[in-house]
């Protein structure tokens, strides 16, 4: 994991880099040159207007947005001892940008072979990229609203919830949301400029696979989209601060002060149970044993703890969803217990003392111990599903390019993408562990995979109908 690649300093040689500084001056020069070349080539038209809007958005980003996302650079101090600020270049965003640029270059390279103007591909890219990012983020926010964003809205207000929803630097872009948003934007562009629909769809299909192959590497650098437990040689362990580590910590998969909390399968709606105790730890010596049910930690009842996460809304009348609702309820009690344990660790660290814990159990025992053990330096071994997804997309790219010479009708390349990707995505979701199966045991991505696969079947039938234009061989 490598969440932050570098920090770009706020000033260069004492001159501001962002805001109304060096980068703004460079943007102004590039914008003037680009607009002059655009107008000299084709005059003032819709394409030139689109370029102007894009440059204006970029200028607003440099002048007003970037100065407000500066952070303190860790371990760096100014000559006067004060903090030094800089712009963090995140691994996730960098790989996302690299994926977009690579996909665009591939599309431009293939455009002439499809009878399209490569310059038009650039404008098409903006119509796809921006709606794609919005769709990907909106899909994520809707999916995780009950867990992450709803509580922020209630506790801190609309402004904080909006800021959390807009913070994509920490991850949180769903591929299927990007696909839906991007296709809607691309369809609007095709209609607006009268481009051949299926030729254009075939053009962008391999680019989508390439962008996904590179973008998933960003997920690995960020530590999101992680898999379940793995004992294979290529298993990975993510460090503190990563979504994978925090997920394991929150769900009781990591020991805290010598104990691990979990759900009791025999009492799914009851209090959390001690899943395991570290051998030789102060907790074990105090008499804490696996199987004990924890009612209170340091005098605070788990049942009365304010749980910030909310259960997902389950479909009424569905037996498997009802069972899932019970497991979610138990998970909330586990989270509450973990939160109380972490609070004890935080208070002890603040006071510079070992953590002191007292557990009251359902079995009628009150157990106390003092523990100075820190949290694990790494999480439990997991499947690197981000790398699986990247490799899967790379293979899909090769399959699409290999199929292209044998293509008989326009649209078949795009249809092949919609056929193969849902199958592989559905399979990878089985070993992913970052989201629950909220729909009769299926994740939302698996549900969407089934829907897209069904649509792909209909699309194949449509493309094979008599009268559909045959594919023109590449020049």
CSV table of C-alpha atoms in Angstrom, one decimal:
chain,number,residue,atom,x,y,z
A,1,UNK,CA,0.0,0.0,0.0
A,2,UNK,CA,1.2,3.5,-0.9
A,3,UNK,CA,-1.6,6.0,-0.3
A,4,UNK,CA,0.5,9.2,-0.7
A,5,UNK,CA,3.2,9.1,-3.4
A,6,UNK,CA,4.7,12.6,-2.8
A,7,UNK,CA,3.8,16.0,-1.4
A,8,UNK,CA,4.1,19.0,-3.8
A,9,UNK,CA,5.2,21.9,-1.7
A,10,UNK,CA,3.0,24.9,-1.3
A,11,UNK,CA,5.7,27.3,-2.5
A,12,UNK,CA,8.6,27.0,-5.0
A,13,UNK,CA,11.6,29.3,-4.3
A,14,UNK,CA,9.3,31.3,-2.0
A,15,UNK,CA,6.7,31.9,-4.7
A,16,UNK,CA,3.2,30.3,-4.4
A,17,UNK,CA,2.7,27.4,-6.7
A,18,UNK,CA,-1.0,27.1,-6.4
A,19,UNK,CA,-3.8,29.6,-6.3
A,20,UNK,CA,-2.7,32.7,-8.2
A,21,UNK,CA,0.9,31.5,-8.5
A,22,UNK,CA,3.3,29.8,-10.9
A,23,UNK,CA,0.9,27.0,-11.9
A,24,UNK,CA,-1.9,29.5,-12.7
A,25,UNK,CA,0.6,31.5,-15.0
A,26,UNK,CA,1.5,28.2,-16.8
A,27,UNK,CA,-2.2,27.4,-17.2
A,28,UNK,CA,-2.9,30.8,-18.7
A,29,UNK,CA,-0.1,30.4,-21.3
A,30,UNK,CA,-1.1,26.9,-22.3
A,31,UNK,CA,-4.8,28.0,-22.5
A,32,UNK,CA,-4.1,30.9,-24.8
A,33,UNK,CA,-1.9,28.8,-27.1
A,34,UNK,CA,-4.5,25.9,-27.2
A,35,UNK,CA,-7.4,28.3,-28.0
A,36,UNK,CA,-5.4,30.0,-30.7
A,37,UNK,CA,-4.5,26.7,-32.4
A,38,UNK,CA,-8.1,25.5,-32.0
A,39,UNK,CA,-9.6,28.5,-33.6
A,40,UNK,CA,-7.1,28.7,-36.4
A,41,UNK,CA,-7.7,25.0,-37.2
A,42,UNK,CA,-11.5,25.0,-37.3
A,43,UNK,CA,-12.8,28.5,-36.3
A,44,UNK,CA,-15.1,29.2,-33.4
A,45,UNK,CA,-17.5,26.3,-33.1
A,46,UNK,CA,-19.0,23.9,-30.5
A,47,UNK,CA,-15.7,22.1,-30.3
A,48,UNK,CA,-13.8,25.3,-29.5
A,49,UNK,CA,-16.4,26.2,-26.9
A,50,UNK,CA,-16.0,22.8,-25.3
A,51,UNK,CA,-12.3,23.3,-25.1
A,52,UNK,CA,-12.7,26.7,-23.5
A,53,UNK,CA,-15.1,25.3,-20.9
A,54,UNK,CA,-12.6,22.6,-20.1
A,55,UNK,CA,-9.7,25.0,-19.7
A,56,UNK,CA,-11.9,27.3,-17.5
A,57,UNK,CA,-12.7,24.4,-15.2
A,58,UNK,CA,-9.1,23.4,-15.0
A,59,UNK,CA,-8.2,27.1,-14.1
A,60,UNK,CA,-10.8,27.1,-11.4
A,61,UNK,CA,-9.4,23.9,-10.0
A,62,UNK,CA,-5.9,25.4,-9.9
A,63,UNK,CA,-6.9,28.8,-8.6
A,64,UNK,CA,-9.5,28.0,-6.0
A,65,UNK,CA,-9.7,24.3,-5.2
A,66,UNK,CA,-6.1,23.1,-4.9
A,67,UNK,CA,-5.1,25.8,-2.3
A,68,UNK,CA,-7.8,24.6,0.0
A,69,UNK,CA,-6.8,20.9,0.0
A,70,UNK,CA,-3.3,21.5,1.3
A,71,UNK,CA,-2.2,19.3,4.2
A,72,UNK,CA,0.7,19.5,6.6
A,73,UNK,CA,3.6,17.5,5.3
A,74,UNK,CA,4.5,14.9,8.0
A,75,UNK,CA,8.0,15.1,9.4
A,76,UNK,CA,8.8,18.4,7.8
A,77,UNK,CA,9.3,21.7,9.5
A,78,UNK,CA,10.1,25.2,8.3
A,79,UNK,CA,13.1,27.2,9.4
A,80,UNK,CA,11.1,28.9,12.1
A,81,UNK,CA,9.8,25.5,13.4
A,82,UNK,CA,6.3,25.9,11.9
A,83,UNK,CA,4.6,23.3,9.7
A,84,UNK,CA,5.1,23.0,6.0
A,85,UNK,CA,2.1,22.5,3.8
A,86,UNK,CA,1.8,20.8,0.5
A,87,UNK,CA,-0.5,19.1,-2.0
A,88,UNK,CA,-0.6,15.3,-1.4
A,89,UNK,CA,-0.4,13.3,-4.6
A,90,UNK,CA,-2.4,10.2,-3.8
A,91,UNK,CA,-1.5,6.8,-5.3
A,92,UNK,CA,-5.2,6.2,-6.0
A,93,UNK,CA,-5.8,9.4,-7.9
A,94,UNK,CA,-2.5,9.1,-9.8
A,95,UNK,CA,-3.3,5.6,-11.1
A,96,UNK,CA,-6.9,6.8,-11.9
A,97,UNK,CA,-5.4,9.7,-14.0
A,98,UNK,CA,-2.9,7.4,-15.6
A,99,UNK,CA,-5.7,5.0,-16.5
A,100,UNK,CA,-7.8,7.7,-18.1
A,101,UNK,CA,-4.8,9.1,-20.1
A,102,UNK,CA,-3.8,5.6,-21.3
A,103,UNK,CA,-7.4,4.8,-22.3
A,104,UNK,CA,-7.7,8.1,-24.2
A,105,UNK,CA,-4.4,7.5,-26.1
A,106,UNK,CA,-5.5,4.0,-27.1
A,107,UNK,CA,-8.9,5.3,-28.3
A,108,UNK,CA,-7.1,8.0,-30.4
A,109,UNK,CA,-4.8,5.5,-31.8
A,110,UNK,CA,-7.7,3.3,-32.9
A,111,UNK,CA,-10.0,6.2,-34.0
A,112,UNK,CA,-8.6,6.5,-37.6
A,113,UNK,CA,-9.1,2.8,-38.2
A,114,UNK,CA,-12.8,3.3,-37.2
A,115,UNK,CA,-13.2,6.3,-39.5
A,116,UNK,CA,-13.4,8.8,-36.7
A,117,UNK,CA,-11.5,12.0,-36.1
A,118,UNK,CA,-8.9,11.6,-33.2
A,119,UNK,CA,-9.5,15.2,-32.2
A,120,UNK,CA,-13.2,14.3,-31.7
A,121,UNK,CA,-12.2,11.5,-29.4
A,122,UNK,CA,-10.7,14.0,-27.0
A,123,UNK,CA,-14.1,15.8,-26.7
A,124,UNK,CA,-15.8,12.4,-26.4
A,125,UNK,CA,-13.5,11.6,-23.5
A,126,UNK,CA,-14.6,14.6,-21.5
A,127,UNK,CA,-18.2,13.7,-22.0
A,128,UNK,CA,-17.4,10.2,-20.7
A,129,UNK,CA,-14.9,10.9,-17.9
A,130,UNK,CA,-16.8,13.6,-16.0
A,131,UNK,CA,-20.1,11.7,-15.9
A,132,UNK,CA,-18.2,8.5,-15.3
A,133,UNK,CA,-16.5,9.9,-12.1
A,134,UNK,CA,-19.8,11.4,-10.9
A,135,UNK,CA,-21.6,8.1,-11.5
A,136,UNK,CA,-18.9,6.1,-9.8
A,137,UNK,CA,-19.0,8.4,-6.7
A,138,UNK,CA,-22.8,8.6,-6.6
A,139,UNK,CA,-23.0,4.8,-6.8
A,140,UNK,CA,-20.6,4.5,-3.9
A,141,UNK,CA,-22.4,7.2,-1.8
A,142,UNK,CA,-25.8,5.6,-2.3
A,143,UNK,CA,-24.4,2.1,-1.5
A,144,UNK,CA,-22.7,3.2,1.7
A,145,UNK,CA,-25.1,6.0,2.8
A,146,UNK,CA,-26.4,4.1,5.8
A,147,UNK,CA,-22.9,3.2,7.0
A,148,UNK,CA,-20.7,6.3,6.3
A,149,UNK,CA,-22.6,9.3,5.0
A,150,UNK,CA,-26.0,9.2,6.7
A,151,UNK,CA,-24.4,9.3,10.2
A,152,UNK,CA,-22.2,12.3,9.1
A,153,UNK,CA,-25.3,14.2,8.0
A,154,UNK,CA,-27.1,13.7,11.3
A,155,UNK,CA,-24.1,14.4,13.5
A,156,UNK,CA,-22.3,17.2,11.6
A,157,UNK,CA,-24.8,18.6,9.2
A,158,UNK,CA,-25.2,18.9,5.4
A,159,UNK,CA,-21.9,20.7,4.7
A,160,UNK,CA,-19.8,17.9,6.4
A,161,UNK,CA,-21.9,15.2,4.6
A,162,UNK,CA,-21.3,16.9,1.2
A,163,UNK,CA,-17.6,17.2,1.9
A,164,UNK,CA,-17.4,13.5,2.8
A,165,UNK,CA,-19.3,12.6,-0.3
A,166,UNK,CA,-17.0,14.7,-2.5
A,167,UNK,CA,-13.8,13.3,-1.0
A,168,UNK,CA,-12.7,10.8,-3.6
A,169,UNK,CA,-9.0,11.0,-2.8
A,170,UNK,CA,-9.5,8.4,-0.1
A,171,UNK,CA,-11.1,6.0,-2.6
A,172,UNK,CA,-14.8,5.2,-3.2
A,173,UNK,CA,-15.4,5.0,-6.9
A,174,UNK,CA,-17.5,2.1,-8.1
A,175,UNK,CA,-16.7,0.7,-11.5
A,176,UNK,CA,-20.4,0.0,-12.4
A,177,UNK,CA,-21.3,3.5,-11.4
A,178,UNK,CA,-18.6,4.8,-13.7
A,179,UNK,CA,-19.7,2.6,-16.5
A,180,UNK,CA,-23.3,3.8,-16.2
A,181,UNK,CA,-22.4,7.4,-15.9
A,182,UNK,CA,-19.8,7.3,-18.7
A,183,UNK,CA,-22.1,5.5,-21.1
A,184,UNK,CA,-24.8,8.1,-20.5
A,185,UNK,CA,-22.4,10.9,-21.2
A,186,UNK,CA,-21.0,9.1,-24.2
A,187,UNK,CA,-24.5,8.4,-25.6
A,188,UNK,CA,-25.4,12.1,-25.2
A,189,UNK,CA,-22.2,13.0,-27.1
A,190,UNK,CA,-23.0,10.5,-29.9
A,191,UNK,CA,-26.5,11.9,-30.3
A,192,UNK,CA,-25.3,15.5,-30.1
A,193,UNK,CA,-22.7,15.1,-32.9
A,194,UNK,CA,-24.4,12.4,-34.9
A,195,UNK,CA,-21.6,9.8,-34.5
A,196,UNK,CA,-22.1,6.2,-35.6
A,197,UNK,CA,-23.3,4.6,-32.3
A,198,UNK,CA,-22.0,1.0,-32.5
A,199,UNK,CA,-18.7,2.0,-34.2
A,200,UNK,CA,-18.1,4.5,-31.3
A,201,UNK,CA,-19.0,1.9,-28.7
A,202,UNK,CA,-16.5,-0.6,-30.2
A,203,UNK,CA,-13.9,2.2,-30.2
A,204,UNK,CA,-14.2,2.8,-26.5
A,205,UNK,CA,-14.6,-0.9,-25.3
A,206,UNK,CA,-10.9,-1.7,-25.2
A,207,UNK,CA,-10.1,1.6,-23.6
A,208,UNK,CA,-12.5,0.9,-20.8
A,209,UNK,CA,-10.7,-2.4,-20.1
A,210,UNK,CA,-7.3,-0.6,-20.2
A,211,UNK,CA,-8.4,2.1,-17.8
A,212,UNK,CA,-9.8,-0.4,-15.4
A,213,UNK,CA,-6.6,-2.5,-15.5
A,214,UNK,CA,-4.5,0.5,-14.5
A,215,UNK,CA,-7.1,2.1,-12.1
A,216,UNK,CA,-7.4,-1.1,-10.0
A,217,UNK,CA,-3.7,-0.7,-9.2
A,218,UNK,CA,-4.7,2.5,-7.5
A,219,UNK,CA,-7.1,0.5,-5.4
A,220,UNK,CA,-4.2,-1.6,-4.3
A,221,UNK,CA,-2.1,1.4,-3.4
A,222,UNK,CA,-5.0,2.8,-1.4
A,223,UNK,CA,-5.9,-0.4,0.4
A,224,UNK,CA,-9.6,-0.5,-0.6
A,225,UNK,CA,-11.6,-3.1,-2.6
A,226,UNK,CA,-9.8,-5.8,-0.6
A,227,UNK,CA,-10.4,-9.5,-0.4
A,228,UNK,CA,-11.1,-12.0,2.3
A,229,UNK,CA,-8.8,-14.1,4.4
A,230,UNK,CA,-6.0,-15.8,2.4
A,231,UNK,CA,-3.3,-18.3,3.2
A,232,UNK,CA,-1.6,-18.3,-0.2
A,233,UNK,CA,2.0,-17.1,-0.8
A,234,UNK,CA,0.8,-13.9,-2.5
A,235,UNK,CA,-1.5,-12.8,0.3
A,236,UNK,CA,-1.1,-9.2,1.5
A,237,UNK,CA,-1.3,-7.5,4.9
A,238,UNK,CA,-2.3,-3.9,4.9
A,239,UNK,CA,-1.0,-1.4,7.5
A,240,UNK,CA,-2.9,0.9,9.9
A,241,UNK,CA,-4.8,3.7,8.1
A,242,UNK,CA,-5.8,1.6,5.2
A,243,UNK,CA,-9.5,0.8,4.6
A,244,UNK,CA,-8.6,-2.9,4.8
A,245,UNK,CA,-6.9,-2.6,8.2
A,246,UNK,CA,-9.7,-0.3,9.6
A,247,UNK,CA,-12.3,-2.8,8.4
A,248,UNK,CA,-10.6,-5.7,10.1
A,249,UNK,CA,-10.2,-3.6,13.3
A,250,UNK,CA,-13.8,-2.6,13.3
A,251,UNK,CA,-15.1,-6.1,12.7
A,252,UNK,CA,-13.0,-7.7,15.5
A,253,UNK,CA,-10.6,-9.4,13.2
A,254,UNK,CA,-7.5,-8.0,15.0
A,255,UNK,CA,-6.6,-8.3,18.7
A,256,UNK,CA,-7.0,-5.3,20.9
A,257,UNK,CA,-5.4,-5.4,24.3
A,258,UNK,CA,-5.1,-9.2,23.8
A,259,UNK,CA,-8.7,-10.0,22.9
A,260,UNK,CA,-10.7,-10.3,19.7
A,261,UNK,CA,-14.5,-9.7,19.7
A,262,UNK,CA,-16.9,-11.4,17.3
A,263,UNK,CA,-20.4,-12.5,16.6
A,264,UNK,CA,-21.8,-15.6,18.4
A,265,UNK,CA,-23.5,-17.7,15.7
A,266,UNK,CA,-25.7,-19.3,18.4
A,267,UNK,CA,-27.0,-15.9,19.5
A,268,UNK,CA,-26.8,-13.6,16.5
A,269,UNK,CA,-28.7,-10.8,18.2
A,270,UNK,CA,-26.9,-11.0,21.5
A,271,UNK,CA,-23.8,-9.3,22.9
A,272,UNK,CA,-20.4,-9.8,21.3
A,273,UNK,CA,-18.4,-12.9,22.2
A,274,UNK,CA,-14.7,-13.2,23.0
A,275,UNK,CA,-13.5,-14.9,19.8
A,276,UNK,CA,-10.0,-15.5,20.9
A,277,UNK,CA,-7.4,-14.4,23.5
A,278,UNK,CA,-3.7,-14.0,22.8
A,279,UNK,CA,-1.8,-16.8,24.6
A,280,UNK,CA,0.3,-15.5,27.5
A,281,UNK,CA,-1.3,-12.0,27.4
A,282,UNK,CA,-2.4,-10.2,30.5
A,283,UNK,CA,-6.0,-10.7,29.3
A,284,UNK,CA,-5.5,-14.5,29.4
A,285,UNK,CA,-3.8,-14.4,32.8
A,286,UNK,CA,-6.8,-12.4,34.2
A,287,UNK,CA,-9.1,-15.2,33.3
A,288,UNK,CA,-10.6,-14.0,30.0
A,289,UNK,CA,-11.5,-17.0,27.9
A,290,UNK,CA,-13.0,-17.5,24.4
A,291,UNK,CA,-16.7,-17.9,24.4
A,292,UNK,CA,-17.4,-15.3,27.1
A,293,UNK,CA,-20.1,-12.7,26.2
A,294,UNK,CA,-19.2,-9.1,26.9
A,295,UNK,CA,-21.8,-6.8,28.3
A,296,UNK,CA,-19.8,-3.8,29.4
A,297,UNK,CA,-16.2,-2.4,29.0
A,298,UNK,CA,-14.8,-0.1,31.6
A,299,UNK,CA,-18.3,0.4,33.1
A,300,UNK,CA,-20.0,1.3,29.8
A,301,UNK,CA,-22.7,-1.0,28.5
A,302,UNK,CA,-22.3,-2.1,25.0
A,303,UNK,CA,-26.0,-2.2,24.4
A,304,UNK,CA,-26.3,1.4,25.3
A,305,UNK,CA,-23.3,2.5,23.3
A,306,UNK,CA,-24.3,4.9,20.5
A,307,UNK,CA,-23.6,2.9,17.3
A,308,UNK,CA,-22.7,5.3,14.5
A,309,UNK,CA,-23.3,2.6,11.8
A,310,UNK,CA,-26.8,1.8,10.8
A,311,UNK,CA,-28.2,-1.5,9.5
A,312,UNK,CA,-29.0,-1.7,5.9
A,313,UNK,CA,-32.7,-1.6,4.9
A,314,UNK,CA,-33.7,-5.2,4.2
A,315,UNK,CA,-36.3,-6.3,1.8
A,316,UNK,CA,-39.5,-7.3,3.7
A,317,UNK,CA,-40.6,-10.9,3.4
A,318,UNK,CA,-37.1,-12.2,2.4
A,319,UNK,CA,-35.9,-15.0,4.7
A,320,UNK,CA,-32.2,-14.6,3.7
A,321,UNK,CA,-32.4,-10.8,4.1
A,322,UNK,CA,-34.0,-11.3,7.5
A,323,UNK,CA,-31.1,-13.5,8.6
A,324,UNK,CA,-28.7,-10.8,7.2
A,325,UNK,CA,-30.5,-8.2,9.3
A,326,UNK,CA,-29.8,-10.3,12.4
A,327,UNK,CA,-26.1,-10.6,11.5
A,328,UNK,CA,-25.9,-6.8,10.9
A,329,UNK,CA,-27.5,-6.2,14.3
A,330,UNK,CA,-24.8,-8.3,16.0
A,331,UNK,CA,-22.1,-6.7,13.9
A,332,UNK,CA,-23.2,-3.3,15.4
A,333,UNK,CA,-22.6,-4.6,18.9
A,334,UNK,CA,-19.2,-5.9,17.9
A,335,UNK,CA,-18.4,-2.5,16.5
A,336,UNK,CA,-19.6,-0.9,19.7
A,337,UNK,CA,-17.3,-3.1,21.7
A,338,UNK,CA,-14.4,-2.5,19.5
A,339,UNK,CA,-15.0,1.2,19.7
A,340,UNK,CA,-14.9,1.1,23.5
A,341,UNK,CA,-11.7,-0.9,23.5
A,342,UNK,CA,-10.1,1.6,21.1
A,343,UNK,CA,-11.3,4.4,23.3
A,344,UNK,CA,-9.6,2.9,26.3
A,345,UNK,CA,-6.3,2.6,24.2
A,346,UNK,CA,-6.7,6.2,23.1
A,347,UNK,CA,-7.2,7.6,26.6
A,348,UNK,CA,-4.2,5.5,27.9
A,349,UNK,CA,-2.0,6.8,25.1
A,350,UNK,CA,-3.1,10.4,25.8
A,351,UNK,CA,-2.1,10.0,29.5
A,352,UNK,CA,1.0,8.1,28.7
A,353,UNK,CA,-0.2,5.1,30.7
A,354,UNK,CA,-0.8,1.4,29.9
A,355,UNK,CA,-4.4,0.6,29.0
A,356,UNK,CA,-6.5,-0.6,31.9
A,357,UNK,CA,-9.6,-2.7,31.0
A,358,UNK,CA,-12.5,-4.1,32.9
A,359,UNK,CA,-14.9,-6.5,31.3
A,360,UNK,CA,-18.3,-7.5,32.7
A,361,UNK,CA,-19.6,-10.7,31.1
A,362,UNK,CA,-22.9,-12.3,30.6
A,363,UNK,CA,-21.5,-15.3,32.5
A,364,UNK,CA,-21.5,-13.1,35.7
A,365,UNK,CA,-17.8,-12.3,35.9
A,366,UNK,CA,-15.9,-9.1,36.1
A,367,UNK,CA,-12.3,-9.3,34.8
A,368,UNK,CA,-9.6,-6.6,34.9
A,369,UNK,CA,-6.1,-6.4,33.5
A,370,UNK,CA,-3.5,-3.9,32.4
A,371,UNK,CA,-2.0,-4.2,28.9
A,372,UNK,CA,0.7,-2.2,27.2
A,373,UNK,CA,0.6,-4.1,23.9
A,374,UNK,CA,0.2,-1.8,20.8
A,375,UNK,CA,-2.2,-2.6,18.0
A,376,UNK,CA,-0.9,-5.0,15.3
A,377,UNK,CA,1.5,-3.4,12.9
A,378,UNK,CA,-0.2,-5.2,10.0
A,379,UNK,CA,-3.7,-6.6,9.3
A,380,UNK,CA,-4.5,-10.2,8.7
A,381,UNK,CA,-3.5,-11.8,5.4
A,382,UNK,CA,-6.0,-11.0,2.6
A,383,UNK,CA,-6.6,-11.9,-1.1
A,384,UNK,CA,-5.2,-9.0,-3.2
A,385,UNK,CA,-8.5,-8.8,-5.1
A,386,UNK,CA,-7.4,-5.4,-6.5
A,387,UNK,CA,-4.6,-7.1,-8.4
A,388,UNK,CA,-6.9,-9.9,-9.4
A,389,UNK,CA,-9.2,-7.3,-10.9
A,390,UNK,CA,-6.3,-5.5,-12.6
A,391,UNK,CA,-5.1,-8.8,-14.2
A,392,UNK,CA,-8.6,-9.7,-15.2
A,393,UNK,CA,-9.1,-6.3,-17.0
A,394,UNK,CA,-5.7,-6.7,-18.7
A,395,UNK,CA,-6.7,-10.2,-20.0
A,396,UNK,CA,-10.1,-8.8,-21.1
A,397,UNK,CA,-8.3,-6.0,-23.1
A,398,UNK,CA,-6.2,-8.7,-24.9
A,399,UNK,CA,-9.3,-10.7,-25.6
A,400,UNK,CA,-11.1,-7.7,-27.1
A,401,UNK,CA,-8.2,-6.8,-29.3
A,402,UNK,CA,-7.8,-10.4,-30.4
A,403,UNK,CA,-11.5,-10.7,-31.2
A,404,UNK,CA,-11.6,-7.5,-33.3
A,405,UNK,CA,-10.2,-9.0,-36.6
A,406,UNK,CA,-13.0,-11.6,-36.4
A,407,UNK,CA,-15.7,-9.1,-35.7
A,408,UNK,CA,-18.6,-9.5,-38.1
A,409,UNK,CA,-21.0,-6.7,-37.1
A,410,UNK,CA,-20.6,-3.3,-35.5
A,411,UNK,CA,-21.2,-3.4,-31.7
A,412,UNK,CA,-20.0,-6.9,-31.2
A,413,UNK,CA,-16.8,-5.7,-29.5
A,414,UNK,CA,-18.8,-3.7,-27.0
A,415,UNK,CA,-21.2,-6.6,-26.5
A,416,UNK,CA,-18.3,-8.9,-25.7
A,417,UNK,CA,-17.1,-6.5,-23.0
A,418,UNK,CA,-20.5,-6.5,-21.5
A,419,UNK,CA,-20.6,-10.3,-21.6
A,420,UNK,CA,-17.2,-11.2,-20.1
A,421,UNK,CA,-16.7,-8.5,-17.5
A,422,UNK,CA,-19.9,-9.2,-15.4
A,423,UNK,CA,-18.9,-12.9,-15.2
A,424,UNK,CA,-15.4,-12.2,-13.9
A,425,UNK,CA,-16.6,-9.4,-11.6
A,426,UNK,CA,-19.3,-11.7,-10.2
A,427,UNK,CA,-16.6,-14.3,-9.5
A,428,UNK,CA,-14.1,-11.9,-7.9
A,429,UNK,CA,-16.9,-10.5,-5.6
A,430,UNK,CA,-17.1,-13.9,-4.0
A,431,UNK,CA,-13.7,-13.5,-2.4
A,432,UNK,CA,-13.9,-9.7,-1.8
A,433,UNK,CA,-14.7,-8.7,1.8
A,434,UNK,CA,-15.2,-4.9,1.7
A,435,UNK,CA,-18.9,-5.0,1.3
A,436,UNK,CA,-21.7,-7.3,2.7
A,437,UNK,CA,-24.0,-9.4,0.7
A,438,UNK,CA,-27.1,-7.2,1.2
A,439,UNK,CA,-29.4,-8.6,-1.4
A,440,UNK,CA,-30.2,-12.2,-0.6
A,441,UNK,CA,-26.6,-13.0,-0.1
A,442,UNK,CA,-25.4,-11.1,-3.2
A,443,UNK,CA,-23.4,-7.8,-3.1
A,444,UNK,CA,-24.8,-4.9,-5.1
A,445,UNK,CA,-22.1,-5.4,-7.7
A,446,UNK,CA,-23.1,-9.0,-8.2
A,447,UNK,CA,-26.7,-7.9,-8.7
A,448,UNK,CA,-25.6,-5.3,-11.3
A,449,UNK,CA,-23.4,-8.0,-12.9
A,450,UNK,CA,-26.4,-10.2,-13.4
A,451,UNK,CA,-28.4,-7.3,-14.9
A,452,UNK,CA,-25.6,-6.3,-17.3
A,453,UNK,CA,-25.1,-9.9,-18.4
A,454,UNK,CA,-28.8,-10.2,-19.1
A,455,UNK,CA,-28.6,-6.9,-21.1
A,456,UNK,CA,-25.6,-8.3,-23.0
A,457,UNK,CA,-27.6,-11.3,-24.1
A,458,UNK,CA,-30.4,-9.0,-25.4
A,459,UNK,CA,-27.7,-6.9,-27.2
A,460,UNK,CA,-26.2,-9.9,-29.0
A,461,UNK,CA,-29.7,-10.9,-30.3
A,462,UNK,CA,-30.2,-7.3,-31.4
A,463,UNK,CA,-26.9,-7.1,-33.2
A,464,UNK,CA,-27.5,-10.3,-35.0
A,465,UNK,CA,-30.8,-9.2,-36.4
A,466,UNK,CA,-31.1,-8.9,-40.3
A,467,UNK,CA,-30.2,-5.5,-41.5
A,468,UNK,CA,-27.8,-4.6,-38.8
A,469,UNK,CA,-24.7,-3.0,-40.4
A,470,UNK,CA,-21.8,-5.3,-40.8
A,471,UNK,CA,-18.4,-4.4,-39.4
A,472,UNK,CA,-16.1,-2.5,-41.7
A,473,UNK,CA,-12.6,-4.1,-41.7
A,474,UNK,CA,-9.9,-1.8,-40.2
A,475,UNK,CA,-7.8,0.0,-42.7
